[in-house]
Amino acid sequence: LVAPNGSVAVKLPSLAPVAVLAPQLANLRGQAEANVELRGTLQQPDVRGRLNVADLALDIPAIGLELEDGRVEATPNDDGSFALKGGIKSGEGRVTFDGRATMAGELDMNLEGDRFVAADMAGAQVIVTPDLHFLRAEGRMSLNGEVRVPKATINLQKLPRGGRAPKPSSDVIVVDEQSSEEAASAIPLDADVTVILGDEVELTGFG
């Protein structure tokens, strides 16, 4: 069967409608533009085009982050995968990523950064410089590299403490412990990450 050939152009002047999909985020802003060409057959579709997200900005209130000046770019490769690259700013620092992904959920990604504010809340102000490689393929995940922490102030007594869990709403599906363990073990994560603490790291609040 022959797939209908053609092209599609979509432009979103605002990302605010997408925010409902991620309630943990706030003040999601930015613009998205996609230009896609569809060729080939239904069995072997040939998708070409580009997705661009510009001026991306968002807040993560739980850890006090205000991210800005972000961008994401996705372009299809000849082998059917997608090349991904982009970055975003937090504080005076920034992280960038570069890699590839497939429709089957495989992901091969490098992430680098310099003095990126990873937390800015009452009990933790943390700046990191990451150099990481994440791979998800063939039923496994791996995370390798190093994270330098040149500066951090963490007060354990000021960090949010667990209390009584809020009652879930009626549309929440509760997964029992056994199901959670099975889901976690379905794709094991092999992590080998070195954390290097700098001279300006302070940890208080013990006892």
CSV table of C-alpha atoms in Angstrom, one decimal, residues 8-195:
chain,number,residue,atom,x,y,z
A,8,VAL,CA,2.4,19.3,6.9
A,9,ALA,CA,3.4,22.5,8.5
A,10,VAL,CA,2.4,23.3,12.1
A,11,LYS,CA,3.2,26.4,14.1
A,12,LEU,CA,2.4,26.9,17.8
A,13,PRO,CA,2.9,30.5,18.9
A,14,SER,CA,2.5,29.5,22.5
A,15,LEU,CA,3.3,26.3,24.5
A,16,ALA,CA,0.9,27.1,27.3
A,17,PRO,CA,-1.7,24.5,26.1
A,18,VAL,CA,0.9,21.8,26.5
A,19,ALA,CA,1.4,22.6,30.2
A,20,VAL,CA,-1.6,20.5,31.1
A,21,LEU,CA,0.4,17.4,30.3
A,22,ALA,CA,3.0,18.3,32.9
A,23,PRO,CA,1.4,19.7,36.1
A,24,GLN,CA,4.7,19.7,37.9
A,25,LEU,CA,5.8,22.5,35.6
A,26,ALA,CA,4.7,26.2,35.7
A,27,ASN,CA,4.8,29.2,33.4
A,28,LEU,CA,5.7,27.1,30.3
A,29,ARG,CA,6.5,29.4,27.5
A,30,GLY,CA,8.0,29.2,24.0
A,31,GLN,CA,7.1,28.6,20.4
A,32,ALA,CA,7.1,25.4,18.3
A,33,GLU,CA,7.3,24.9,14.6
A,34,ALA,CA,7.2,21.7,12.6
A,35,ASN,CA,7.6,21.0,8.9
A,36,VAL,CA,7.1,17.4,7.9
A,37,GLU,CA,7.2,15.5,4.6
A,38,LEU,CA,5.6,12.1,4.3
A,39,ARG,CA,6.7,9.7,1.6
A,40,GLY,CA,7.1,6.0,1.0
A,41,THR,CA,4.6,3.3,1.9
A,42,LEU,CA,2.6,2.4,5.0
A,43,GLN,CA,5.0,-0.5,5.6
A,44,GLN,CA,8.1,1.7,5.1
A,45,PRO,CA,7.2,5.3,5.7
A,46,ASP,CA,9.8,7.9,4.9
A,47,VAL,CA,9.4,10.9,7.2
A,48,ARG,CA,11.5,13.9,6.7
A,49,GLY,CA,11.3,17.4,8.2
A,50,ARG,CA,12.3,19.3,11.2
A,51,LEU,CA,10.8,20.3,14.6
A,52,ASN,CA,12.0,23.4,16.3
A,53,VAL,CA,11.2,24.7,19.8
A,54,ALA,CA,12.5,28.2,20.5
A,55,ASP,CA,12.5,30.6,23.4
A,56,LEU,CA,11.6,27.7,25.7
A,57,ALA,CA,11.2,28.7,29.4
A,58,LEU,CA,9.6,27.0,32.3
A,59,ASP,CA,9.6,26.9,36.1
A,60,ILE,CA,9.9,23.8,38.4
A,61,PRO,CA,8.5,25.1,41.7
A,62,ALA,CA,9.3,22.0,43.6
A,63,ILE,CA,13.0,22.7,43.4
A,64,GLY,CA,12.9,26.4,42.8
A,65,LEU,CA,14.1,26.4,39.2
A,66,GLU,CA,13.4,29.0,36.6
A,67,LEU,CA,14.7,27.8,33.2
A,68,GLU,CA,14.9,30.0,30.2
A,69,ASP,CA,16.5,30.6,26.8
A,70,GLY,CA,15.8,27.0,25.8
A,71,ARG,CA,15.7,25.4,22.4
A,72,VAL,CA,15.0,21.9,21.0
A,73,GLU,CA,15.6,20.7,17.5
A,74,ALA,CA,14.6,17.3,16.0
A,75,THR,CA,15.5,16.1,12.5
A,76,PRO,CA,15.0,12.7,11.0
A,77,ASN,CA,18.0,10.6,10.0
A,78,ASP,CA,18.2,8.3,6.9
A,79,ASP,CA,17.9,5.2,9.2
A,80,GLY,CA,14.5,6.2,10.6
A,81,SER,CA,15.9,7.6,13.8
A,82,PHE,CA,15.8,11.3,14.9
A,83,ALA,CA,18.7,13.5,15.7
A,84,LEU,CA,18.0,15.6,18.8
A,85,LYS,CA,19.9,18.6,20.1
A,86,GLY,CA,19.2,21.6,22.2
A,87,GLY,CA,19.8,23.3,25.6
A,88,ILE,CA,18.5,25.5,28.3
A,89,LYS,CA,19.7,28.0,30.8
A,90,SER,CA,19.4,28.0,34.6
A,91,GLY,CA,20.9,30.8,36.6
A,92,GLU,CA,24.2,31.8,35.0
A,93,GLY,CA,24.8,28.3,33.7
A,94,ARG,CA,23.5,26.2,30.8
A,95,VAL,CA,23.2,22.6,29.8
A,96,THR,CA,23.2,21.2,26.2
A,97,PHE,CA,22.2,17.8,24.8
A,98,ASP,CA,22.9,16.1,21.6
A,99,GLY,CA,21.9,12.6,20.5
A,100,ARG,CA,19.4,10.4,18.7
A,101,ALA,CA,16.1,8.7,19.4
A,102,THR,CA,13.8,6.2,17.7
A,103,MET,CA,10.1,5.7,17.6
A,104,ALA,CA,10.7,2.4,19.4
A,105,GLY,CA,11.8,4.3,22.5
A,106,GLU,CA,15.6,3.9,22.0
A,107,LEU,CA,17.6,6.9,23.1
A,108,ASP,CA,21.3,7.7,22.9
A,109,MET,CA,22.1,11.1,24.4
A,110,ASN,CA,25.0,13.2,25.6
A,111,LEU,CA,24.4,16.0,28.1
A,112,GLU,CA,27.0,18.6,29.0
A,113,GLY,CA,26.7,21.8,31.1
A,114,ASP,CA,28.6,24.4,33.0
A,115,ARG,CA,27.6,25.9,36.4
A,116,PHE,CA,23.9,24.9,35.8
A,117,VAL,CA,21.6,25.8,38.8
A,118,ALA,CA,20.1,22.4,39.6
A,119,ALA,CA,18.2,23.5,42.8
A,120,ASP,CA,17.4,26.8,44.3
A,121,MET,CA,15.1,26.3,47.3
A,122,ALA,CA,15.1,27.0,51.0
A,123,GLY,CA,17.1,23.9,52.0
A,124,ALA,CA,19.3,23.5,48.9
A,125,GLN,CA,21.2,25.7,46.4
A,126,VAL,CA,23.1,23.5,44.1
A,127,ILE,CA,25.2,24.3,41.0
A,128,VAL,CA,26.4,21.5,38.8
A,129,THR,CA,28.7,21.0,35.8
A,130,PRO,CA,27.5,17.6,34.2
A,131,ASP,CA,29.1,15.5,31.5
A,132,LEU,CA,26.9,12.5,31.1
A,133,HIS,CA,25.9,9.9,28.5
A,134,PHE,CA,22.5,8.2,28.7
A,135,LEU,CA,21.6,5.1,26.6
A,136,ARG,CA,18.3,3.2,26.4
A,137,ALA,CA,18.4,0.3,24.0
A,138,GLU,CA,17.6,-3.4,23.8
A,139,GLY,CA,15.7,-3.5,27.1
A,140,ARG,CA,18.4,-1.8,29.2
A,141,MET,CA,19.4,1.7,30.3
A,142,SER,CA,22.8,3.1,31.2
A,143,LEU,CA,24.0,6.4,32.6
A,144,ASN,CA,27.7,7.2,32.7
A,145,GLY,CA,30.0,10.1,33.2
A,146,GLU,CA,30.6,12.7,35.9
A,147,VAL,CA,28.9,15.5,37.7
A,148,ARG,CA,31.0,18.3,39.2
A,149,VAL,CA,29.5,20.3,42.0
A,150,PRO,CA,31.5,23.4,42.3
A,151,LYS,CA,29.2,25.1,44.7
A,152,ALA,CA,26.3,23.9,46.9
A,153,THR,CA,24.7,24.9,50.2
A,154,ILE,CA,22.4,22.1,51.6
A,155,ASN,CA,20.6,22.3,55.0
A,156,LEU,CA,19.0,19.0,55.7
A,157,GLN,CA,16.7,20.5,58.3
A,158,LYS,CA,15.2,22.9,55.8
A,159,LEU,CA,14.5,20.3,53.1
A,160,PRO,CA,10.9,19.3,52.7
A,161,ARG,CA,10.0,16.4,55.0
A,162,GLY,CA,7.6,13.6,54.2
A,163,GLY,CA,4.4,13.6,56.1
A,164,ARG,CA,1.0,12.2,55.5
A,165,ALA,CA,0.5,11.5,51.9
A,166,PRO,CA,-2.4,13.4,50.3
A,167,LYS,CA,-5.4,11.3,49.3
A,168,PRO,CA,-5.3,10.7,45.5
A,169,SER,CA,-8.2,12.0,43.4
A,170,SER,CA,-10.7,9.5,42.0
A,171,ASP,CA,-9.0,9.4,38.5
A,172,VAL,CA,-5.6,8.2,39.9
A,173,ILE,CA,-4.7,4.6,39.3
A,174,VAL,CA,-3.0,3.1,42.3
A,175,VAL,CA,-0.3,0.6,41.5
A,176,ASP,CA,0.6,-2.0,44.2
A,177,GLU,CA,4.1,-2.6,45.4
A,178,GLN,CA,4.6,-5.8,43.4
A,179,SER,CA,3.5,-4.1,40.2
A,180,SER,CA,5.9,-1.2,40.9
A,181,GLU,CA,8.8,-3.5,41.4
A,182,GLU,CA,8.1,-5.4,38.2
A,183,ALA,CA,7.9,-2.1,36.2
A,184,ALA,CA,11.2,-0.9,37.7
A,185,SER,CA,12.9,-4.1,37.0
A,186,ALA,CA,11.6,-4.3,33.4
A,187,ILE,CA,14.3,-2.0,32.2
A,188,PRO,CA,17.3,-2.1,34.5
A,189,LEU,CA,19.5,1.0,34.9
A,190,ASP,CA,23.2,0.6,35.0
A,191,ALA,CA,24.6,3.8,36.5
A,192,ASP,CA,28.3,4.7,36.8
A,193,VAL,CA,28.4,8.4,37.6
A,194,THR,CA,31.3,10.1,39.5
A,195,VAL,CA,30.3,13.0,41.6
